[in-house]
Amino acid sequence: MLRLELGPADLCRVRFADRLHPVGTALLASQWLRDPTVAVMAPSLAEHAMAVEAAGVAQAATAILRHLLPGRGSLPDFVTPFDGAESVAAGLEAMRATPARRVRAEVTATYADVTASPLRRRFAAADPELLDLFGGAVHTWFEAVLAPHWPDLVAGHRQQVACASQRLVRHGLASLFNGLHPAIRWREPVLEVRTWWHGELTGAGHGLVLVPSPLAGPRPRVLVEPGRPILLVYPVPMPRRAASAAVDRLGRLLGTTRALVLRRLAEDGGLTTTVLARAVGISLSSTSEHATALRAAGLIASERDGGAVRHHLTPLGTHLLGAGSEMPAPDLSAECPTAGQAAGRPPGLP
């Protein structure tokens, strides 16, 4: 049990993170999805991750992350950085800027019960080349596994923040804290959190940042850094795919994978065949086949860029995707899941 004593200055600075951190979310998800008893809480994402790995798209990246990070429990804090929430590249830059002394201390503590290996020794020694390899694996894994689901994760985060904010307005701070997750309890002036480590902390007046995340794992996560607000990442239910109705409608017309290809190109135009394959989670040959069919239908245009081929939506593709996406906006005023539903813990998990 972690006990956080929060003074008036901290309570005046309680707020929600305005966005999910792509790098932090990717690292938590890569750990969380290894446990089949936990992965059942996000079956579509777990199945997609397995399909991507089976296709070899992110196999090397998955192997690196699984070898360097523990399959359960605390992660080194520097791999879930405070800064860099605006993009994967910014998050990796923040992670890479961590002082070597801190990297060595945190990785060594994480490896206390892990068998040593050459790569782990280099990671624990803050070897610059190994850290670059690790960052590349994070980027590849995010693009292949999380990127297709990212708009839905972002929408789910916003809905959770809206619902929790309503609870704060209607019932006060104690109700907000006690409704976050069953592993979080407010016993004034102490916030008790059943996380992966134990201890007692006193807030330094920098506040508390709350991050609802469906990929936090079975327990809340707490990050404490000098001069920073305390970061509390707590589990919430996996959102239903916001665009599933649109994808289903287009899927009936074009096929599910081709509908996803169009959607990905709408989010990030000008993708090469290789990047598009990683984003959708399919092989290069399958991506080329789908691109050929979509190009023949006039929905995308392709152009050669050096040794690569870049794909863009045509006006017809944009119009078709827009027509397929017409649906009511999500009702952010809807009640949040109950605390028990938010826990989402399969039987037997702590």
PDB file of C-alpha atoms in Angstrom, residues 78-296:
ATOM      1  CA  PHE A  78      12.257   7.102 -16.941  1.00  0.00           C
ATOM      2  CA  VAL A  79      10.539   4.946 -19.590  1.00  0.00           C
ATOM      3  CA  THR A  80       7.227   6.638 -18.761  1.00  0.00           C
ATOM      4  CA  PRO A  81       8.447  10.258 -18.872  1.00  0.00           C
ATOM      5  CA  PHE A  82       6.530  13.296 -17.693  1.00  0.00           C
ATOM      6  CA  ASP A  83       7.402  15.372 -20.752  1.00  0.00           C
ATOM      7  CA  GLY A  84       6.842  14.605 -24.424  1.00  0.00           C
ATOM      8  CA  ALA A  85       3.128  13.792 -24.345  1.00  0.00           C
ATOM      9  CA  GLU A  86       2.533  15.565 -27.660  1.00  0.00           C
ATOM     10  CA  SER A  87       4.021  12.797 -29.824  1.00  0.00           C
ATOM     11  CA  VAL A  88       5.989   9.561 -29.845  1.00  0.00           C
ATOM     12  CA  ALA A  89       9.095  11.391 -31.043  1.00  0.00           C
ATOM     13  CA  ALA A  90       8.834  13.973 -28.247  1.00  0.00           C
ATOM     14  CA  GLY A  91       8.310  11.244 -25.646  1.00  0.00           C
ATOM     15  CA  LEU A  92      11.350   9.317 -26.841  1.00  0.00           C
ATOM     16  CA  GLU A  93      13.404  12.511 -26.779  1.00  0.00           C
ATOM     17  CA  ALA A  94      12.338  13.123 -23.168  1.00  0.00           C
ATOM     18  CA  MET A  95      13.205   9.549 -22.264  1.00  0.00           C
ATOM     19  CA  ARG A  96      16.577   9.763 -24.010  1.00  0.00           C
ATOM     20  CA  ALA A  97      17.397  12.983 -22.105  1.00  0.00           C
ATOM     21  CA  THR A  98      17.270  11.157 -18.751  1.00  0.00           C
ATOM     22  CA  PRO A  99      20.620  11.471 -16.919  1.00  0.00           C
ATOM     23  CA  ALA A 100      22.647   8.263 -17.128  1.00  0.00           C
ATOM     24  CA  ARG A 101      22.913   8.092 -13.320  1.00  0.00           C
ATOM     25  CA  ARG A 102      19.120   7.950 -13.000  1.00  0.00           C
ATOM     26  CA  VAL A 103      18.805   5.339 -15.774  1.00  0.00           C
ATOM     27  CA  ARG A 104      21.365   3.120 -14.049  1.00  0.00           C
ATOM     28  CA  ALA A 105      19.681   3.433 -10.646  1.00  0.00           C
ATOM     29  CA  GLU A 106      16.154   2.747 -11.888  1.00  0.00           C
ATOM     30  CA  VAL A 107      17.020  -0.138 -14.208  1.00  0.00           C
ATOM     31  CA  THR A 108      19.234  -1.761 -11.573  1.00  0.00           C
ATOM     32  CA  ALA A 109      16.360  -1.594  -9.064  1.00  0.00           C
ATOM     33  CA  THR A 110      13.967  -3.056 -11.635  1.00  0.00           C
ATOM     34  CA  TYR A 111      16.381  -5.926 -12.349  1.00  0.00           C
ATOM     35  CA  ALA A 112      16.736  -6.942  -8.696  1.00  0.00           C
ATOM     36  CA  ASP A 113      14.992 -10.270  -9.339  1.00  0.00           C
ATOM     37  CA  VAL A 114      15.756 -10.649 -13.061  1.00  0.00           C
ATOM     38  CA  THR A 115      18.377 -12.930 -14.588  1.00  0.00           C
ATOM     39  CA  ALA A 116      21.279 -10.952 -16.034  1.00  0.00           C
ATOM     40  CA  SER A 117      21.983 -11.000 -19.787  1.00  0.00           C
ATOM     41  CA  PRO A 118      24.345  -8.991 -22.029  1.00  0.00           C
ATOM     42  CA  LEU A 119      21.524  -6.717 -23.265  1.00  0.00           C
ATOM     43  CA  ARG A 120      20.164  -6.186 -19.749  1.00  0.00           C
ATOM     44  CA  ARG A 121      23.643  -5.336 -18.455  1.00  0.00           C
ATOM     45  CA  ARG A 122      24.013  -2.738 -21.206  1.00  0.00           C
ATOM     46  CA  PHE A 123      20.555  -1.342 -20.440  1.00  0.00           C
ATOM     47  CA  ALA A 124      21.386  -1.120 -16.728  1.00  0.00           C
ATOM     48  CA  ALA A 125      24.638   0.638 -17.628  1.00  0.00           C
ATOM     49  CA  ALA A 126      22.752   3.264 -19.686  1.00  0.00           C
ATOM     50  CA  ASP A 127      24.644   2.239 -22.848  1.00  0.00           C
ATOM     51  CA  PRO A 128      23.739   4.933 -25.436  1.00  0.00           C
ATOM     52  CA  GLU A 129      23.495   2.478 -28.333  1.00  0.00           C
ATOM     53  CA  LEU A 130      21.253   0.158 -26.335  1.00  0.00           C
ATOM     54  CA  LEU A 131      19.036   3.087 -25.309  1.00  0.00           C
ATOM     55  CA  ASP A 132      18.704   4.035 -28.991  1.00  0.00           C
ATOM     56  CA  LEU A 133      17.777   0.427 -29.810  1.00  0.00           C
ATOM     57  CA  PHE A 134      15.180   0.488 -27.030  1.00  0.00           C
ATOM     58  CA  GLY A 135      13.713   3.767 -28.298  1.00  0.00           C
ATOM     59  CA  GLY A 136      13.461   2.377 -31.828  1.00  0.00           C
ATOM     60  CA  ALA A 137      11.637  -0.681 -30.504  1.00  0.00           C
ATOM     61  CA  VAL A 138       9.139   1.531 -28.647  1.00  0.00           C
ATOM     62  CA  HIS A 139       8.477   3.568 -31.788  1.00  0.00           C
ATOM     63  CA  THR A 140       7.999   0.471 -33.959  1.00  0.00           C
ATOM     64  CA  TRP A 141       5.719  -1.184 -31.414  1.00  0.00           C
ATOM     65  CA  PHE A 142       3.565   1.918 -31.050  1.00  0.00           C
ATOM     66  CA  GLU A 143       3.105   2.338 -34.801  1.00  0.00           C
ATOM     67  CA  ALA A 144       2.318  -1.317 -35.379  1.00  0.00           C
ATOM     68  CA  VAL A 145       0.112  -2.064 -32.368  1.00  0.00           C
ATOM     69  CA  LEU A 146      -1.288   1.101 -30.783  1.00  0.00           C
ATOM     70  CA  ALA A 147      -1.506   3.570 -33.663  1.00  0.00           C
ATOM     71  CA  PRO A 148      -4.618   1.978 -35.267  1.00  0.00           C
ATOM     72  CA  HIS A 149      -6.369   2.161 -31.865  1.00  0.00           C
ATOM     73  CA  TRP A 150      -4.999   5.541 -30.781  1.00  0.00           C
ATOM     74  CA  PRO A 151      -8.000   7.720 -31.837  1.00  0.00           C
ATOM     75  CA  ASP A 152     -10.293   5.475 -29.802  1.00  0.00           C
ATOM     76  CA  LEU A 153      -7.968   5.532 -26.797  1.00  0.00           C
ATOM     77  CA  VAL A 154      -7.843   9.327 -26.971  1.00  0.00           C
ATOM     78  CA  ALA A 155     -11.640   9.563 -27.207  1.00  0.00           C
ATOM     79  CA  GLY A 156     -12.007   7.178 -24.276  1.00  0.00           C
ATOM     80  CA  HIS A 157      -9.581   9.266 -22.203  1.00  0.00           C
ATOM     81  CA  ARG A 158     -11.613  12.406 -22.880  1.00  0.00           C
ATOM     82  CA  GLN A 159     -14.846  10.715 -21.902  1.00  0.00           C
ATOM     83  CA  GLN A 160     -13.375   9.419 -18.647  1.00  0.00           C
ATOM     84  CA  VAL A 161     -12.087  12.900 -17.779  1.00  0.00           C
ATOM     85  CA  ALA A 162     -15.478  14.449 -18.555  1.00  0.00           C
ATOM     86  CA  CYS A 163     -17.311  11.925 -16.375  1.00  0.00           C
ATOM     87  CA  ALA A 164     -14.889  12.208 -13.462  1.00  0.00           C
ATOM     88  CA  SER A 165     -15.046  15.999 -13.672  1.00  0.00           C
ATOM     89  CA  GLN A 166     -18.818  15.840 -13.346  1.00  0.00           C
ATOM     90  CA  ARG A 167     -18.441  13.685 -10.239  1.00  0.00           C
ATOM     91  CA  LEU A 168     -16.082  16.286  -8.777  1.00  0.00           C
ATOM     92  CA  VAL A 169     -18.513  19.131  -9.507  1.00  0.00           C
ATOM     93  CA  ARG A 170     -21.536  17.285  -8.132  1.00  0.00           C
ATOM     94  CA  HIS A 171     -20.092  15.502  -5.119  1.00  0.00           C
ATOM     95  CA  GLY A 172     -16.697  16.966  -4.263  1.00  0.00           C
ATOM     96  CA  LEU A 173     -13.081  15.855  -4.107  1.00  0.00           C
ATOM     97  CA  ALA A 174     -13.603  12.886  -1.773  1.00  0.00           C
ATOM     98  CA  SER A 175     -16.160  11.419  -4.171  1.00  0.00           C
ATOM     99  CA  LEU A 176     -13.789  11.970  -7.096  1.00  0.00           C
ATOM    100  CA  PHE A 177     -10.941  10.105  -5.390  1.00  0.00           C
ATOM    101  CA  ASN A 178     -13.100   7.240  -4.138  1.00  0.00           C
ATOM    102  CA  GLY A 179     -14.680   6.768  -7.564  1.00  0.00           C
ATOM    103  CA  LEU A 180     -11.445   6.483  -9.531  1.00  0.00           C
ATOM    104  CA  HIS A 181     -10.682   2.800  -8.863  1.00  0.00           C
ATOM    105  CA  PRO A 182     -11.244   0.223  -6.073  1.00  0.00           C
ATOM    106  CA  ALA A 183      -7.499   0.288  -5.335  1.00  0.00           C
ATOM    107  CA  ILE A 184      -7.649   4.028  -4.546  1.00  0.00           C
ATOM    108  CA  ARG A 185      -9.207   5.305  -1.310  1.00  0.00           C
ATOM    109  CA  TRP A 186      -9.301   8.754   0.248  1.00  0.00           C
ATOM    110  CA  ARG A 187      -8.854   8.810   4.020  1.00  0.00           C
ATOM    111  CA  GLU A 188      -8.314  12.486   4.664  1.00  0.00           C
ATOM    112  CA  PRO A 189      -5.581  13.707   4.411  1.00  0.00           C
ATOM    113  CA  VAL A 190      -4.132  10.482   2.945  1.00  0.00           C
ATOM    114  CA  LEU A 191      -4.738   8.972  -0.480  1.00  0.00           C
ATOM    115  CA  GLU A 192      -4.194   5.211  -0.211  1.00  0.00           C
ATOM    116  CA  VAL A 193      -3.147   3.487  -3.423  1.00  0.00           C
ATOM    117  CA  ARG A 194      -2.640  -0.257  -3.834  1.00  0.00           C
ATOM    118  CA  THR A 195       0.094  -0.027  -6.441  1.00  0.00           C
ATOM    119  CA  TRP A 196       3.245  -2.041  -7.191  1.00  0.00           C
ATOM    120  CA  TRP A 197       5.291  -0.543  -4.382  1.00  0.00           C
ATOM    121  CA  HIS A 198       4.812   0.385  -0.738  1.00  0.00           C
ATOM    122  CA  GLY A 199       5.679   3.405   1.318  1.00  0.00           C
ATOM    123  CA  GLU A 200       4.563   6.726   2.700  1.00  0.00           C
ATOM    124  CA  LEU A 201       4.970  10.015   0.860  1.00  0.00           C
ATOM    125  CA  THR A 202       4.085  13.582   1.685  1.00  0.00           C
ATOM    126  CA  GLY A 203       3.128  15.861  -1.167  1.00  0.00           C
ATOM    127  CA  ALA A 204       5.512  18.747  -1.798  1.00  0.00           C
ATOM    128  CA  GLY A 205       2.777  21.143  -2.878  1.00  0.00           C
ATOM    129  CA  HIS A 206       3.174  20.487  -6.613  1.00  0.00           C
ATOM    130  CA  GLY A 207      -0.209  18.791  -6.870  1.00  0.00           C
ATOM    131  CA  LEU A 208      -1.535  15.552  -8.288  1.00  0.00           C
ATOM    132  CA  VAL A 209      -2.083  14.722 -11.960  1.00  0.00           C
ATOM    133  CA  LEU A 210      -4.680  12.020 -12.663  1.00  0.00           C
ATOM    134  CA  VAL A 211      -4.420   9.895 -15.810  1.00  0.00           C
ATOM    135  CA  PRO A 212      -7.259   7.478 -16.612  1.00  0.00           C
ATOM    136  CA  SER A 213      -5.817   4.808 -18.894  1.00  0.00           C
ATOM    137  CA  PRO A 214      -7.258   1.517 -20.155  1.00  0.00           C
ATOM    138  CA  LEU A 215      -3.694   0.254 -20.581  1.00  0.00           C
ATOM    139  CA  ALA A 216      -2.352   0.891 -17.081  1.00  0.00           C
ATOM    140  CA  GLY A 217      -2.612  -2.772 -16.117  1.00  0.00           C
ATOM    141  CA  PRO A 218      -4.414  -4.361 -13.178  1.00  0.00           C
ATOM    142  CA  ARG A 219      -3.179  -1.817 -10.607  1.00  0.00           C
ATOM    143  CA  PRO A 220      -2.744   1.962 -10.512  1.00  0.00           C
ATOM    144  CA  ARG A 221       0.732   3.330 -11.237  1.00  0.00           C
ATOM    145  CA  VAL A 222       2.351   6.190  -9.327  1.00  0.00           C
ATOM    146  CA  LEU A 223       5.247   8.285 -10.608  1.00  0.00           C
ATOM    147  CA  VAL A 224       7.055  10.635  -8.235  1.00  0.00           C
ATOM    148  CA  GLU A 225       9.795  12.999  -9.416  1.00  0.00           C
ATOM    149  CA  PRO A 226      11.380  15.886  -7.487  1.00  0.00           C
ATOM    150  CA  GLY A 227       9.856  19.245  -8.408  1.00  0.00           C
ATOM    151  CA  ARG A 228       6.973  17.610 -10.296  1.00  0.00           C
ATOM    152  CA  PRO A 229       3.351  16.855  -9.473  1.00  0.00           C
ATOM    153  CA  ILE A 230       2.672  13.288  -8.378  1.00  0.00           C
ATOM    154  CA  LEU A 231       1.406  11.323 -11.380  1.00  0.00           C
ATOM    155  CA  LEU A 232      -1.332   8.761 -10.730  1.00  0.00           C
ATOM    156  CA  VAL A 233      -2.244   6.514 -13.676  1.00  0.00           C
ATOM    157  CA  TYR A 234      -5.289   4.390 -12.892  1.00  0.00           C
ATOM    158  CA  PRO A 235      -7.053   1.633 -14.874  1.00  0.00           C
ATOM    159  CA  VAL A 236     -10.335   2.316 -16.651  1.00  0.00           C
ATOM    160  CA  PRO A 237     -12.343   0.122 -19.056  1.00  0.00           C
ATOM    161  CA  MET A 238     -11.152  -0.209 -22.633  1.00  0.00           C
ATOM    162  CA  PRO A 239     -13.323   2.080 -24.796  1.00  0.00           C
ATOM    163  CA  ARG A 240     -15.425   0.615 -27.527  1.00  0.00           C
ATOM    164  CA  ARG A 241     -14.024   1.560 -30.913  1.00  0.00           C
ATOM    165  CA  ALA A 242     -15.461   4.982 -31.644  1.00  0.00           C
ATOM    166  CA  ALA A 243     -15.322   4.491 -35.367  1.00  0.00           C
ATOM    167  CA  SER A 244     -16.466   0.889 -35.395  1.00  0.00           C
ATOM    168  CA  ALA A 245     -19.802   1.755 -37.029  1.00  0.00           C
ATOM    169  CA  ALA A 246     -18.055   3.662 -39.800  1.00  0.00           C
ATOM    170  CA  VAL A 247     -15.487   0.907 -40.294  1.00  0.00           C
ATOM    171  CA  ASP A 248     -18.266  -1.700 -40.330  1.00  0.00           C
ATOM    172  CA  ARG A 249     -20.203   0.195 -42.993  1.00  0.00           C
ATOM    173  CA  LEU A 250     -17.130   0.706 -45.146  1.00  0.00           C
ATOM    174  CA  GLY A 251     -15.991  -2.812 -44.322  1.00  0.00           C
ATOM    175  CA  ARG A 252     -19.144  -4.252 -45.837  1.00  0.00           C
ATOM    176  CA  LEU A 253     -18.398  -2.264 -48.983  1.00  0.00           C
ATOM    177  CA  LEU A 254     -14.617  -2.538 -49.245  1.00  0.00           C
ATOM    178  CA  GLY A 255     -13.576  -5.175 -46.712  1.00  0.00           C
ATOM    179  CA  THR A 256     -12.510  -4.473 -43.135  1.00  0.00           C
ATOM    180  CA  THR A 257      -8.787  -4.192 -43.825  1.00  0.00           C
ATOM    181  CA  ARG A 258      -9.219  -1.815 -46.756  1.00  0.00           C
ATOM    182  CA  ALA A 259     -11.509   0.352 -44.638  1.00  0.00           C
ATOM    183  CA  LEU A 260      -8.789   0.508 -41.979  1.00  0.00           C
ATOM    184  CA  VAL A 261      -6.202   1.403 -44.641  1.00  0.00           C
ATOM    185  CA  LEU A 262      -8.378   4.316 -45.770  1.00  0.00           C
ATOM    186  CA  ARG A 263      -8.917   5.476 -42.206  1.00  0.00           C
ATOM    187  CA  ARG A 264      -5.179   5.367 -41.449  1.00  0.00           C
ATOM    188  CA  LEU A 265      -4.384   7.373 -44.581  1.00  0.00           C
ATOM    189  CA  ALA A 266      -7.006   9.924 -43.544  1.00  0.00           C
ATOM    190  CA  GLU A 267      -5.273  10.358 -40.167  1.00  0.00           C
ATOM    191  CA  ASP A 268      -1.710  10.493 -41.545  1.00  0.00           C
ATOM    192  CA  GLY A 269      -1.521  11.044 -45.278  1.00  0.00           C
ATOM    193  CA  GLY A 270       1.574  10.341 -47.311  1.00  0.00           C
ATOM    194  CA  LEU A 271       2.460   7.043 -45.688  1.00  0.00           C
ATOM    195  CA  THR A 272       4.876   4.670 -47.370  1.00  0.00           C
ATOM    196  CA  THR A 273       3.858   1.072 -47.922  1.00  0.00           C
ATOM    197  CA  THR A 274       6.125  -0.051 -45.088  1.00  0.00           C
ATOM    198  CA  VAL A 275       4.783   2.465 -42.560  1.00  0.00           C
ATOM    199  CA  LEU A 276       1.198   1.774 -43.647  1.00  0.00           C
ATOM    200  CA  ALA A 277       1.736  -1.961 -43.130  1.00  0.00           C
ATOM    201  CA  ARG A 278       2.991  -1.334 -39.594  1.00  0.00           C
ATOM    202  CA  ALA A 279       0.131   1.049 -38.811  1.00  0.00           C
ATOM    203  CA  VAL A 280      -2.578  -1.366 -39.920  1.00  0.00           C
ATOM    204  CA  GLY A 281      -0.782  -4.471 -38.681  1.00  0.00           C
ATOM    205  CA  ILE A 282      -0.575  -6.427 -41.932  1.00  0.00           C
ATOM    206  CA  SER A 283       2.249  -7.718 -44.105  1.00  0.00           C
ATOM    207  CA  LEU A 284       3.963  -5.696 -46.828  1.00  0.00           C
ATOM    208  CA  SER A 285       2.591  -7.927 -49.585  1.00  0.00           C
ATOM    209  CA  SER A 286      -0.949  -7.602 -48.229  1.00  0.00           C
ATOM    210  CA  THR A 287      -0.569  -3.817 -47.976  1.00  0.00           C
ATOM    211  CA  SER A 288       0.585  -3.599 -51.592  1.00  0.00           C
ATOM    212  CA  GLU A 289      -2.368  -5.726 -52.674  1.00  0.00           C
ATOM    213  CA  HIS A 290      -4.903  -3.544 -50.832  1.00  0.00           C
ATOM    214  CA  ALA A 291      -3.253  -0.357 -52.093  1.00  0.00           C
ATOM    215  CA  THR A 292      -3.486  -1.620 -55.671  1.00  0.00           C
ATOM    216  CA  ALA A 293      -7.205  -2.348 -55.280  1.00  0.00           C
ATOM    217  CA  LEU A 294      -7.922   1.027 -53.648  1.00  0.00           C
ATOM    218  CA  ARG A 295      -5.913   2.840 -56.307  1.00  0.00           C
ATOM    219  CA  ALA A 296      -7.810   1.045 -59.072  1.00  0.00           C
TER     220      ALA A 296
END
